[in-house]
Amino acid sequence: MRRFALLIALAALAGPAQAQDRWADATVVSVRLTSFDFTPEEIALPAGRPVVLRLYNDSSGGHNFAARDFFRAAEMRPADRAKVVNGAVEVRSGATVEVGLVPAAGRYRLRCTHTFHTALGMRGSILVR
Ligand SMILES: [Cu+2]
């Protein structure tokens, strides 16, 4: 047990391992996409701490999670950044997409940019503080 504790202490001293741990501790925040809502509509996130957005599409049609300014301001690893195209993450019918990021403080607009979906109710906000 003591040896195990020592290994953890050594791992904490190592730079790259520490960076890895930061993401391992990410809080998972689930957001449900349906026709035509986001649940929750207002997403509250802690500023400066890693979170994993688990976006799941519980409907028979495709949707996206569009929040250009939110994604632009966030710190993201390349693999996660690649999931954002034109400020939006596409989530096909029945699919789940996880996006890791460290959000920056602010209030951001959220919507689905598929034709008419914003007007039909797919809008919300992201509050990071
Ligand atoms: Cu939509």
mmCIF file of C-alpha atoms and ligand atoms in Angstrom:
data_model
loop_
_atom_site.group_PDB
_atom_site.id
_atom_site.type_symbol
_atom_site.label_atom_id
_atom_site.label_comp_id
_atom_site.label_asym_id
_atom_site.label_seq_id
_atom_site.Cartn_x
_atom_site.Cartn_y
_atom_site.Cartn_z
ATOM 1 C CA MET A 1 0.000 0.000 0.000
ATOM 2 C CA ARG A 2 2.819 2.312 0.938
ATOM 3 C CA ARG A 3 4.628 1.509 -2.302
ATOM 4 C CA PHE A 4 1.437 2.234 -4.223
ATOM 5 C CA ALA A 5 1.155 5.637 -2.553
ATOM 6 C CA LEU A 6 4.758 6.392 -3.493
ATOM 7 C CA LEU A 7 4.039 5.530 -7.127
ATOM 8 C CA ILE A 8 1.110 7.908 -7.130
ATOM 9 C CA ALA A 9 3.295 10.642 -5.648
ATOM 10 C CA LEU A 10 5.916 10.067 -8.356
ATOM 11 C CA ALA A 11 3.279 10.090 -11.067
ATOM 12 C CA ALA A 12 1.986 13.418 -9.761
ATOM 13 C CA LEU A 13 5.463 14.905 -10.088
ATOM 14 C CA ALA A 14 5.789 13.893 -13.733
ATOM 15 C CA GLY A 15 4.474 16.546 -16.116
ATOM 16 C CA PRO A 16 2.765 14.452 -18.809
ATOM 17 C CA ALA A 17 1.163 12.103 -16.282
ATOM 18 C CA GLN A 18 -0.247 15.085 -14.477
ATOM 19 C CA ALA A 19 -1.757 16.388 -17.706
ATOM 20 C CA GLN A 20 -3.345 12.972 -18.312
ATOM 21 C CA ASP A 21 -4.818 12.917 -14.818
ATOM 22 C CA ARG A 22 -6.435 16.253 -15.423
ATOM 23 C CA TRP A 23 -8.621 14.686 -18.136
ATOM 24 C CA ALA A 24 -9.166 11.458 -16.224
ATOM 25 C CA ASP A 25 -10.955 13.521 -13.559
ATOM 26 C CA ALA A 26 -13.265 15.177 -16.084
ATOM 27 C CA THR A 27 -16.883 15.547 -15.037
ATOM 28 C CA VAL A 28 -19.347 13.969 -17.444
ATOM 29 C CA VAL A 29 -22.265 16.214 -18.375
ATOM 30 C CA SER A 30 -25.034 14.584 -20.401
ATOM 31 C CA VAL A 31 -27.159 16.543 -22.834
ATOM 32 C CA ARG A 32 -30.110 14.972 -24.617
ATOM 33 C CA LEU A 33 -31.023 16.061 -28.116
ATOM 34 C CA THR A 34 -34.556 15.381 -29.285
ATOM 35 C CA SER A 35 -36.931 16.811 -31.889
ATOM 36 C CA PHE A 36 -36.868 19.697 -30.983
ATOM 37 C CA ASP A 37 -35.268 20.268 -27.614
ATOM 38 C CA PHE A 38 -32.043 20.234 -25.679
ATOM 39 C CA THR A 39 -32.296 18.781 -22.185
ATOM 40 C CA PRO A 40 -31.199 20.567 -20.126
ATOM 41 C CA GLU A 41 -31.875 23.795 -21.984
ATOM 42 C CA GLU A 42 -29.472 25.699 -19.795
ATOM 43 C CA ILE A 43 -26.201 23.900 -19.221
ATOM 44 C CA ALA A 44 -24.114 25.015 -16.259
ATOM 45 C CA LEU A 45 -20.416 24.165 -16.300
ATOM 46 C CA PRO A 46 -17.512 24.992 -14.010
ATOM 47 C CA ALA A 47 -14.942 27.325 -15.590
ATOM 48 C CA GLY A 48 -11.429 26.049 -16.150
ATOM 49 C CA ARG A 49 -12.094 22.405 -15.288
ATOM 50 C CA PRO A 50 -12.180 19.493 -17.720
ATOM 51 C CA VAL A 51 -15.630 18.225 -18.626
ATOM 52 C CA VAL A 52 -16.838 15.625 -21.057
ATOM 53 C CA LEU A 53 -20.043 16.609 -22.826
ATOM 54 C CA ARG A 54 -21.950 13.424 -23.557
ATOM 55 C CA LEU A 55 -24.345 14.384 -26.335
ATOM 56 C CA TYR A 56 -26.962 11.801 -27.136
ATOM 57 C CA ASN A 57 -29.578 11.986 -29.805
ATOM 58 C CA ASP A 58 -32.733 10.313 -28.650
ATOM 59 C CA SER A 59 -34.765 11.021 -31.765
ATOM 60 C CA SER A 60 -35.397 9.659 -35.240
ATOM 61 C CA GLY A 61 -33.659 12.591 -36.947
ATOM 62 C CA GLY A 62 -30.183 14.111 -36.999
ATOM 63 C CA HIS A 63 -29.315 17.118 -34.827
ATOM 64 C CA ASN A 64 -26.310 19.120 -33.822
ATOM 65 C CA PHE A 65 -24.944 20.924 -30.797
ATOM 66 C CA ALA A 66 -23.918 24.289 -32.205
ATOM 67 C CA ALA A 67 -22.113 26.717 -29.918
ATOM 68 C CA ARG A 68 -19.408 28.408 -31.959
ATOM 69 C CA ASP A 69 -18.207 30.909 -29.347
ATOM 70 C CA PHE A 70 -18.270 28.297 -26.591
ATOM 71 C CA PHE A 71 -16.071 25.888 -28.545
ATOM 72 C CA ARG A 72 -13.793 28.679 -29.752
ATOM 73 C CA ALA A 73 -13.102 29.852 -26.202
ATOM 74 C CA ALA A 74 -12.613 26.362 -24.771
ATOM 75 C CA GLU A 75 -9.365 24.477 -24.424
ATOM 76 C CA MET A 76 -9.638 21.231 -26.395
ATOM 77 C CA ARG A 77 -7.404 18.360 -27.333
ATOM 78 C CA PRO A 78 -6.994 17.881 -31.109
ATOM 79 C CA ALA A 79 -9.145 14.723 -31.227
ATOM 80 C CA ASP A 80 -12.006 16.569 -29.545
ATOM 81 C CA ARG A 81 -11.508 19.748 -31.574
ATOM 82 C CA ALA A 82 -11.873 17.627 -34.721
ATOM 83 C CA LYS A 83 -15.455 16.780 -33.723
ATOM 84 C CA VAL A 84 -16.408 20.458 -34.006
ATOM 85 C CA VAL A 85 -17.152 21.548 -37.569
ATOM 86 C CA ASN A 86 -18.322 25.125 -38.205
ATOM 87 C CA GLY A 87 -18.929 25.537 -34.489
ATOM 88 C CA ALA A 88 -21.136 22.451 -34.228
ATOM 89 C CA VAL A 89 -20.952 18.793 -33.238
ATOM 90 C CA GLU A 90 -23.190 16.553 -35.318
ATOM 91 C CA VAL A 91 -25.080 13.802 -33.518
ATOM 92 C CA ARG A 92 -26.902 11.335 -35.734
ATOM 93 C CA SER A 93 -30.141 9.652 -34.760
ATOM 94 C CA GLY A 94 -29.523 7.232 -31.894
ATOM 95 C CA ALA A 95 -25.864 8.214 -31.591
ATOM 96 C CA THR A 96 -23.827 9.443 -28.643
ATOM 97 C CA VAL A 97 -20.839 11.752 -29.149
ATOM 98 C CA GLU A 98 -18.482 12.645 -26.324
ATOM 99 C CA VAL A 99 -16.514 15.878 -26.477
ATOM 100 C CA GLY A 100 -13.887 16.719 -23.886
ATOM 101 C CA LEU A 101 -13.060 20.348 -23.174
ATOM 102 C CA VAL A 102 -12.063 22.895 -20.570
ATOM 103 C CA PRO A 103 -14.683 25.647 -20.832
ATOM 104 C CA ALA A 104 -13.914 29.350 -20.441
ATOM 105 C CA ALA A 105 -16.115 31.547 -18.250
ATOM 106 C CA GLY A 106 -19.019 33.217 -20.001
ATOM 107 C CA ARG A 107 -22.550 32.780 -21.267
ATOM 108 C CA TYR A 108 -22.885 31.197 -24.672
ATOM 109 C CA ARG A 109 -25.680 30.564 -27.113
ATOM 110 C CA LEU A 110 -26.550 26.978 -27.958
ATOM 111 C CA ARG A 111 -28.711 25.832 -30.858
ATOM 112 C CA CYS A 112 -29.204 23.213 -33.530
ATOM 113 C CA THR A 113 -28.416 24.634 -36.960
ATOM 114 C CA HIS A 114 -30.360 22.071 -38.973
ATOM 115 C CA THR A 115 -33.008 23.772 -41.101
ATOM 116 C CA PHE A 116 -35.786 25.259 -38.940
ATOM 117 C CA HIS A 117 -34.651 23.406 -35.799
ATOM 118 C CA THR A 118 -33.699 26.573 -33.900
ATOM 119 C CA ALA A 119 -37.121 28.055 -34.687
ATOM 120 C CA LEU A 120 -38.807 24.830 -33.611
ATOM 121 C CA GLY A 121 -37.211 25.063 -30.179
ATOM 122 C CA MET A 122 -33.690 23.679 -30.357
ATOM 123 C CA ARG A 123 -31.979 26.511 -28.550
ATOM 124 C CA GLY A 124 -30.513 27.016 -25.152
ATOM 125 C CA SER A 125 -27.554 28.453 -23.368
ATOM 126 C CA ILE A 126 -24.348 27.417 -21.697
ATOM 127 C CA LEU A 127 -23.350 29.208 -18.532
ATOM 128 C CA VAL A 128 -19.742 28.740 -17.478
ATOM 129 C CA ARG A 129 -18.552 30.234 -14.212
HETATM 130 CU CU CU B 1 -31.961 19.645 -34.613
#
